[in-house]
Short mmCIF file of C-alpha atoms in Angstrom, two decimals:
data_model
loop_
_atom_site.label_atom_id
_atom_site.label_comp_id
_atom_site.label_asym_id
_atom_site.label_seq_id
_atom_site.Cartn_x
_atom_site.Cartn_y
_atom_site.Cartn_z
CA MET R 1 -0.01 0.00 -0.01
CA ILE R 2 2.72 2.41 0.93
CA VAL R 3 4.62 1.43 -2.19
CA LEU R 4 1.59 2.23 -4.30
CA ILE R 5 1.25 5.56 -2.71
CA VAL R 6 4.87 6.34 -3.25
CA HIS R 7 4.66 5.30 -6.87
CA GLY R 8 1.49 7.30 -7.21
CA ILE R 9 3.25 10.45 -5.95
CA VAL R 10 6.23 9.88 -8.22
CA TYR R 11 3.92 9.30 -11.12
CA ARG R 12 2.04 12.49 -10.53
CA LYS R 13 5.31 14.46 -10.21
CA ILE R 14 6.57 13.10 -13.44
CA LYS R 15 3.26 13.91 -15.14
CA THR R 16 3.27 17.49 -13.81
CA LYS R 17 6.84 18.05 -15.00
CA THR R 18 6.03 16.78 -18.45
CA LYS R 19 3.00 19.04 -18.62
CA MET R 20 5.07 22.14 -17.62
CA SER R 21 7.78 21.29 -20.14
CA PHE R 22 5.20 21.01 -22.90
CA TYR R 23 3.64 24.31 -21.83
CA GLY R 24 6.99 26.06 -21.99
CA PHE R 25 7.70 24.62 -25.44
CA LYS R 26 4.30 25.69 -26.68
CA LYS R 27 4.79 29.23 -25.37
CA GLN R 28 8.18 29.49 -27.07
CA PHE R 29 6.72 28.17 -30.31
CA ASN R 30 3.95 30.82 -30.13
CA LYS R 31 6.49 33.62 -29.69
CA THR R 32 8.59 32.32 -32.58
CA SER R 33 5.49 32.22 -34.78
CA GLN R 34 4.71 35.83 -33.89
CA PHE R 35 8.28 36.88 -34.60
CA LEU R 36 8.26 35.28 -38.00
CA SER R 37 4.88 36.77 -38.88
CA GLU R 38 6.29 40.22 -38.17
CA LYS R 39 9.57 39.73 -39.97
CA VAL R 40 8.39 37.71 -42.94
CA ALA R 41 4.69 38.57 -43.42
CA GLY R 42 5.12 42.15 -42.26
CA ASN R 43 2.48 42.01 -39.52
CA LYS R 44 2.55 44.88 -37.01
CA GLY R 45 3.10 44.17 -33.34
CA SER R 46 2.45 46.36 -30.33
CA GLN R 47 4.16 49.72 -30.85
CA LEU R 48 6.16 51.33 -27.99
CA ASP R 49 5.71 55.06 -27.40
CA GLU R 50 8.13 57.52 -28.96
CA GLU R 51 9.70 58.48 -25.60
CA TYR R 52 10.64 54.87 -24.96
CA VAL R 53 12.05 54.40 -28.48
CA GLU R 54 14.14 57.60 -28.15
CA LEU R 55 15.45 56.40 -24.80
CA GLU R 56 16.46 53.07 -26.34
CA ARG R 57 18.32 54.96 -29.12
CA LYS R 58 20.32 56.99 -26.56
CA VAL R 59 21.20 53.94 -24.52
CA ASP R 60 22.40 52.15 -27.62
CA ILE R 61 24.63 55.07 -28.51
CA VAL R 62 26.17 55.21 -25.02
CA THR R 63 26.64 51.43 -25.00
CA GLN R 64 28.51 51.54 -28.30
CA GLY R 65 30.46 54.54 -27.13
CA ILE R 66 31.64 52.90 -23.91
CA GLY R 67 33.01 49.94 -25.90
CA ASP R 68 34.80 52.34 -28.27
CA PHE R 69 36.16 54.50 -25.41
CA GLN R 70 37.79 51.49 -23.77
CA ALA R 71 39.43 50.27 -26.96
CA LYS R 72 40.78 53.63 -28.08
CA VAL R 73 41.95 54.78 -24.65
CA LYS R 74 43.95 51.55 -24.31
CA GLU R 75 45.51 52.26 -27.69
CA TYR R 76 46.28 55.83 -26.58
CA LEU R 77 47.98 54.64 -23.39
CA GLN R 78 49.75 51.67 -25.00
CA PRO R 79 49.93 52.27 -28.77
CA ASN R 80 52.07 49.28 -29.66
CA PRO R 81 49.80 46.20 -30.17
CA ASN R 82 52.72 43.75 -30.00
CA ALA R 83 53.89 45.14 -26.71
CA ARG R 84 50.32 44.96 -25.36
CA THR R 85 50.19 41.30 -26.36
CA ARG R 86 53.54 40.57 -24.75
CA LEU R 87 52.42 42.32 -21.55
CA ALA R 88 49.21 40.32 -21.47
CA MET R 89 51.19 37.05 -21.92
CA GLN R 90 53.61 37.99 -19.12
CA GLY R 91 50.79 38.98 -16.86
CA ALA R 92 48.99 35.67 -17.52
CA ILE R 93 52.21 33.76 -16.72
CA GLN R 94 52.69 35.63 -13.45
CA LYS R 95 49.04 35.13 -12.54
CA ALA R 96 49.27 31.39 -13.22
CA LYS R 97 52.34 31.20 -10.97
CA GLY R 98 50.59 33.06 -8.23
CA GLN R 99 52.99 36.03 -8.50
CA GLN R 100 52.04 39.67 -8.13
CA ARG R 101 51.64 41.31 -11.57
CA ASN R 102 54.41 43.88 -11.93
CA VAL R 103 55.01 44.09 -15.70
CA ARG R 104 55.29 47.57 -17.18
CA TYR R 105 54.58 48.77 -20.68
CA PRO R 106 57.85 49.77 -22.39
CA GLN R 107 57.28 53.48 -22.79
CA PRO R 108 59.01 54.96 -25.86
CA GLU R 109 60.09 57.93 -23.71
CA PHE R 110 62.04 55.50 -21.49
CA ASN R 111 63.79 53.92 -24.50
CA LEU R 112 64.65 57.36 -25.82
CA GLY R 113 65.95 58.54 -22.45
CA ASP R 114 68.03 55.37 -22.11
CA VAL R 115 69.80 56.12 -25.41
CA PHE R 116 70.79 59.62 -24.33
CA THR R 117 71.85 58.51 -20.82
CA ARG R 118 74.05 55.69 -22.09
CA ALA R 119 75.66 57.92 -24.71
CA GLY R 120 76.52 60.47 -21.99
CA ALA R 121 77.89 57.79 -19.65
CA SER R 122 80.04 56.30 -22.41
CA LEU R 123 81.44 59.67 -23.41
CA ASP R 124 82.19 60.69 -19.80
CA ASP R 125 84.63 63.52 -20.57
CA GLY R 126 83.03 66.27 -18.53
CA SER R 127 82.20 68.33 -21.65
CA PRO R 128 78.98 70.39 -22.01
CA TYR R 129 77.90 67.91 -24.68
CA CYS R 130 78.30 64.95 -22.33
CA SER R 131 76.43 66.77 -19.57
CA ALA R 132 73.63 67.75 -21.97
CA LEU R 133 73.15 64.16 -23.09
CA THR R 134 72.83 63.01 -19.47
CA ASP R 135 70.37 65.81 -18.58
CA LEU R 136 68.19 65.05 -21.59
CA GLY R 137 68.16 61.32 -20.87
CA GLU R 138 67.09 61.93 -17.26
CA ALA R 139 64.31 64.28 -18.51
CA PHE R 140 62.85 61.60 -20.79
CA ASN R 141 63.13 59.03 -18.01
CA GLN R 142 61.04 61.36 -15.82
CA ILE R 143 58.50 61.69 -18.61
CA SER R 144 58.20 57.92 -18.86
CA GLU R 145 57.48 57.81 -15.11
CA PHE R 146 54.78 60.50 -15.50
CA LYS R 147 53.24 58.41 -18.28
CA ASP R 148 53.16 55.34 -16.04
CA THR R 149 51.38 57.40 -13.37
CA MET R 150 48.84 58.74 -15.90
CA GLU R 151 48.24 55.18 -17.20
CA TYR R 152 47.49 53.93 -13.66
CA SER R 153 45.21 56.88 -12.90
CA VAL R 154 43.24 56.48 -16.09
CA LYS R 155 42.82 52.77 -15.52
CA GLN R 156 41.61 53.25 -11.93
CA ASN R 157 39.34 56.26 -12.45
CA PHE R 158 38.09 55.77 -16.04
CA LEU R 159 38.58 52.33 -17.58
CA ASP R 160 37.67 50.27 -14.51
CA PRO R 161 34.41 52.24 -13.86
CA LEU R 162 33.45 51.81 -17.53
CA PHE R 163 33.97 48.08 -17.21
CA GLN R 164 31.77 48.01 -14.12
CA ILE R 165 29.05 49.87 -16.02
CA GLN R 166 29.19 47.23 -18.74
CA GLN R 167 29.06 44.34 -16.28
CA LYS R 168 26.24 45.79 -14.10
CA ASP R 169 24.10 48.63 -15.44
CA LEU R 170 24.18 47.81 -19.17
CA LYS R 171 23.69 44.09 -18.53
CA GLU R 172 20.66 44.85 -16.36
CA ILE R 173 19.17 47.10 -19.05
CA GLN R 174 19.79 44.46 -21.71
CA HIS R 175 18.06 41.85 -19.52
CA HIS R 176 14.97 44.00 -19.11
CA ARG R 177 14.78 44.85 -22.78
CA LYS R 178 15.15 41.23 -23.83
CA LYS R 179 12.41 40.21 -21.39
CA LEU R 180 10.20 42.98 -22.63
CA GLU R 181 10.52 41.75 -26.22
CA SER R 182 9.71 38.24 -25.18
CA ARG R 183 6.55 39.25 -23.32
CA ARG R 184 5.50 41.51 -26.19
CA LEU R 185 5.66 38.64 -28.64
CA ASP R 186 3.65 36.48 -26.30
CA PHE R 187 1.00 39.22 -25.78
CA ASP R 188 0.71 39.96 -29.50
CA TYR R 189 0.36 36.32 -30.40
CA LYS R 190 -2.50 35.84 -27.94
CA LYS R 191 -4.10 39.11 -29.00
CA GLY R 192 -4.00 37.99 -32.64
CA LYS R 193 -5.84 34.74 -31.79
CA GLY R 194 -8.80 36.68 -30.55
CA ALA R 195 -11.61 34.50 -29.00
CA LYS R 196 -9.42 31.41 -29.12
CA VAL R 197 -7.50 32.65 -26.10
CA PRO R 198 -9.29 33.05 -22.80
CA GLU R 199 -9.79 36.59 -21.58
CA GLU R 200 -7.96 35.97 -18.31
CA GLU R 201 -4.92 34.62 -20.18
CA LEU R 202 -4.80 37.62 -22.49
CA GLN R 203 -5.11 40.06 -19.63
CA MET R 204 -2.28 38.34 -17.76
CA ALA R 205 -0.03 38.54 -20.82
CA GLU R 206 -0.84 42.25 -21.19
CA GLU R 207 -0.05 42.92 -17.51
CA LYS R 208 3.32 41.17 -17.78
CA PHE R 209 4.07 43.17 -20.92
CA ASP R 210 3.30 46.47 -19.17
CA GLU R 211 5.39 45.43 -16.17
CA SER R 212 8.45 44.68 -18.28
CA LYS R 213 7.99 47.89 -20.19
CA ASN R 214 8.04 49.92 -16.94
CA LEU R 215 11.09 48.04 -15.63
CA SER R 216 13.00 48.52 -18.86
CA TYR R 217 12.03 52.21 -19.08
CA ASN R 218 13.02 52.91 -15.48
CA SER R 219 16.43 51.16 -15.78
CA MET R 220 17.28 53.09 -18.89
CA MET R 221 16.06 56.37 -17.48
CA ASN R 222 18.10 55.92 -14.28
CA PHE R 223 21.20 55.15 -16.32
CA MET R 224 20.81 58.16 -18.61
CA GLU R 225 20.17 60.50 -15.69
CA SER R 226 23.44 59.53 -14.02
CA ASP R 227 25.21 62.53 -15.52
CA VAL R 228 27.26 63.20 -12.34
CA GLU R 229 28.80 59.76 -12.49
CA HIS R 230 29.37 59.73 -16.28
CA VAL R 231 30.74 63.29 -16.50
CA GLY R 232 32.87 62.62 -13.36
CA GLN R 233 34.57 59.70 -15.16
CA LEU R 234 35.35 61.89 -18.21
CA HIS R 235 36.64 64.60 -15.87
CA SER R 236 38.98 62.12 -14.17
CA PHE R 237 40.36 61.03 -17.51
CA THR R 238 40.87 64.62 -18.71
CA GLU R 239 42.49 65.58 -15.38
CA ALA R 240 45.02 62.72 -15.64
CA VAL R 241 45.96 63.63 -19.20
CA ALA R 242 46.24 67.35 -18.38
CA GLU R 243 48.43 66.64 -15.38
CA TYR R 244 50.70 64.44 -17.47
CA HIS R 245 51.21 67.13 -20.16
CA LYS R 246 51.74 69.76 -17.46
CA GLN R 247 54.52 67.73 -15.89
CA CYS R 248 56.04 67.02 -19.28
CA ALA R 249 56.05 70.73 -20.13
CA GLU R 250 57.68 71.62 -16.82
CA VAL R 251 60.43 69.06 -17.27
CA MET R 252 61.14 70.03 -20.88
CA GLU R 253 61.18 73.72 -20.04
CA ARG R 254 63.69 73.06 -17.23
CA VAL R 255 65.95 70.89 -19.42
CA CYS R 256 65.68 73.39 -22.24
CA ALA R 257 66.94 76.17 -19.97
CA GLU R 258 69.79 73.91 -18.72
CA LEU R 259 70.80 73.03 -22.27
CA GLY R 260 70.75 76.79 -23.13
CA GLU R 261 73.22 77.40 -20.31
CA LYS R 262 75.43 74.57 -21.56
CA LEU R 263 75.25 76.02 -25.08
CA ASN R 264 76.57 79.35 -23.80
CA GLU R 265 79.25 77.51 -21.85
CA ALA R 266 80.34 75.58 -24.88
CA ALA R 267 80.43 78.74 -27.02
CA SER R 268 82.57 80.61 -24.45
CA ARG R 269 85.16 77.87 -24.09
CA PRO R 270 88.42 78.40 -26.02
CA ARG R 271 89.12 75.91 -28.78
CA ALA R 272 92.02 73.56 -28.13
CA GLU R 273 95.21 74.26 -30.09
CA ARG R 274 95.52 72.08 -33.10
CA SER R 275 98.77 70.21 -33.78
CA PHE R 276 100.16 69.76 -37.28
CA ILE R 277 99.56 66.41 -38.86
CA SER R 278 102.05 65.06 -41.32
CA ARG R 279 100.99 62.54 -43.89
CA PRO R 280 103.86 60.69 -45.55
CA VAL R 281 103.46 59.98 -49.24
CA SER R 282 106.01 57.47 -50.66
CA LYS R 283 107.61 58.28 -54.05
CA PHE R 284 108.84 54.97 -55.28
CA SER R 285 110.04 56.33 -58.60
CA THR R 286 112.50 58.85 -57.07
CA GLY R 287 113.35 57.10 -53.83
CA SER R 288 112.18 60.08 -51.69
CA THR R 289 109.35 60.60 -49.24
CA GLU R 290 107.14 63.60 -49.52
CA PHE R 291 105.19 64.98 -46.52
CA GLU R 292 101.98 66.90 -46.70
CA VAL R 293 101.67 69.31 -43.79
CA LEU R 294 98.30 70.76 -42.68
CA GLU R 295 98.55 74.37 -41.61
CA ALA R 296 96.30 75.95 -39.02
CA ASP R 297 94.10 77.49 -41.76
CA GLY R 298 93.55 74.15 -43.36
CA SER R 299 95.89 74.67 -46.35
CA ALA R 300 98.46 72.07 -47.21
CA ALA R 301 102.21 72.56 -47.78
CA SER R 302 104.50 69.80 -49.05
CA ALA R 303 108.08 68.95 -48.23
CA SER R 304 110.29 66.13 -49.35
CA ILE R 305 113.13 64.13 -47.78
CA SER R 306 115.56 62.38 -50.05
CA ALA R 307 116.52 58.79 -49.26
CA PRO R 308 119.30 56.70 -50.72
CA VAL R 309 118.27 54.87 -53.83
CA ALA R 310 118.36 51.12 -53.35
CA PRO R 311 119.26 48.79 -56.14
CA ALA R 312 116.33 47.75 -58.24
CA ARG R 313 115.06 44.27 -57.47
CA ASP R 314 111.97 42.26 -57.97
CA VAL R 315 109.53 42.64 -55.17
CA ALA R 316 106.93 39.93 -54.66
CA PRO R 317 103.43 41.28 -54.22
CA PRO R 318 102.03 40.83 -50.72
CA VAL R 319 99.81 37.85 -50.09
CA LEU R 320 96.39 38.92 -48.82
CA ALA R 321 94.58 36.58 -46.43
CA VAL R 322 91.12 35.63 -47.71
CA PRO R 323 88.54 36.35 -44.97
CA PRO R 324 86.25 33.49 -44.05
CA PRO R 325 82.74 33.69 -45.47
CA PRO R 326 80.37 35.60 -43.16
CA SER R 327 77.89 33.62 -41.06
CA LYS R 328 74.39 33.47 -42.45
CA VAL R 329 72.79 32.97 -39.03
CA PRO R 330 71.08 36.21 -37.85
CA SER R 331 73.04 37.45 -34.87
CA ALA R 332 73.83 40.52 -32.77
CA ARG R 333 76.63 41.63 -30.47
CA ALA R 334 75.78 42.98 -27.03
CA ILE R 335 77.13 46.51 -26.51
CA TYR R 336 75.72 46.83 -23.01
CA ASP R 337 74.87 44.53 -20.12
CA PHE R 338 71.16 43.75 -19.94
CA GLU R 339 69.45 42.53 -16.73
CA PRO R 340 65.83 41.46 -17.25
CA GLU R 341 63.07 43.08 -15.18
CA ASN R 342 60.14 40.99 -16.47
CA GLU R 343 59.45 37.31 -17.06
CA GLY R 344 60.58 36.09 -20.52
CA GLU R 345 63.45 38.60 -21.04
CA LEU R 346 66.95 37.34 -22.07
CA PRO R 347 69.96 38.40 -19.87
CA PHE R 348 73.43 38.96 -21.39
CA ASN R 349 76.65 40.85 -20.89
CA GLU R 350 78.62 43.27 -23.06
CA GLY R 351 80.37 41.47 -25.89
CA ASP R 352 78.14 38.40 -25.94
CA MET R 353 77.03 37.10 -29.37
CA ILE R 354 73.25 36.48 -29.50
CA GLU R 355 71.45 34.43 -32.10
CA LEU R 356 68.44 36.32 -33.39
CA THR R 357 65.25 34.34 -33.83
CA GLY R 358 62.61 37.02 -34.43
CA ARG R 359 61.43 40.59 -33.96
CA ILE R 360 58.70 41.52 -31.49
CA ASP R 361 58.31 45.18 -32.51
CA GLU R 362 60.40 48.14 -33.57
CA ASN R 363 62.18 48.23 -30.18
CA TRP R 364 62.37 44.60 -29.07
CA LEU R 365 64.02 41.52 -30.51
CA GLU R 366 63.77 37.85 -29.71
CA GLY R 367 66.93 35.71 -29.50
CA ARG R 368 68.79 32.79 -28.05
CA PHE R 369 71.97 32.81 -25.97
CA ASN R 370 73.70 30.30 -23.77
CA GLY R 371 70.84 27.82 -24.09
CA HIS R 372 68.14 30.36 -23.10
CA SER R 373 65.60 32.17 -25.30
CA GLY R 374 63.83 35.45 -24.58
CA TYR R 375 63.17 39.11 -25.46
CA PHE R 376 65.56 42.06 -25.19
CA PRO R 377 65.70 45.72 -26.34
CA GLU R 378 67.35 46.36 -29.71
CA ASN R 379 69.27 49.39 -28.47
CA TYR R 380 71.35 47.13 -26.21
CA VAL R 381 72.92 45.27 -29.15
CA GLU R 382 74.63 45.87 -32.46
CA ILE R 383 73.19 43.87 -35.37
CA VAL R 384 75.89 41.76 -37.00
CA VAL R 385 73.73 39.61 -39.37
CA PRO R 386 70.25 41.05 -39.77
CA LEU R 387 67.12 38.95 -39.74
#
């Protein structure tokens, strides 16, 4: 008896579930039929009021704009797509290893400053030119730090809030609009059937349609009226960019004044006395050697010194060593030591020969040395055999 009751309950549950599943399928079929009748046969469905349609248009524009803002601002902050890809790969590797993400975008200002700084350090003669190179290199290094700060500020106060809007506000609006369209199709299908649909069922479908319309309208209206939040995000972005350019202008004005002082210093320094340079020119026919002397004004005077004439004899032509054929393997010679700061970079010392395996972008190469492969900046090496 108990078993029969249990089976009876189970049977009724299964029967109810099957009935609900069939009802849902039928409802979906009805909405699909209404959709096709509108798109193919040209039947008119329930029209939304002009205010709602205009609000939808504005939301669509803002939604598209937010996606474009994110893409173009990222390109503005990090214009090199290959470097962005490399950064993303390094960040993913560090995240997989459980390490804190500390990779930095290779700012072109830093690469430019590094060139000036290294040239000044290599020259190292205390001249105004050497000092000017060092000052200019430090200025561009400062600018690269300012750009890193601007990038962080824009990400925190502009890009991240836009991402949150996409994930929360716009997704909620899209959900309400999608549900509204579904309920409209259901209501229009039942309305088109006329007396075949019970009055209570038609009224319920209309109420659900009106409810979704109000929810969708209110969510879009609340979003569009959030001007304080939206304008505040644009203001934060503009403020970060303005601060960056202000700092750059201050640094360049300062270094420009310093280079002006060094220019005056270089112009006031006396020129070093020039020594005469003698260039011997052999005269095999007369057995004498003629010297060409450079005067201070740049003119040349000649003088000759006679030498005893040796007896004529046959002189064998010198044998020239044939250089070995150049290597065809792309390679480069390190002109500075390079210590990696990020995962995947290749360390080496001055004078090392590196086999080149590829180019990442206009500033970074990929190579192999001492059994290791990785990336390194091109301005640290001298290309021996190009790729």
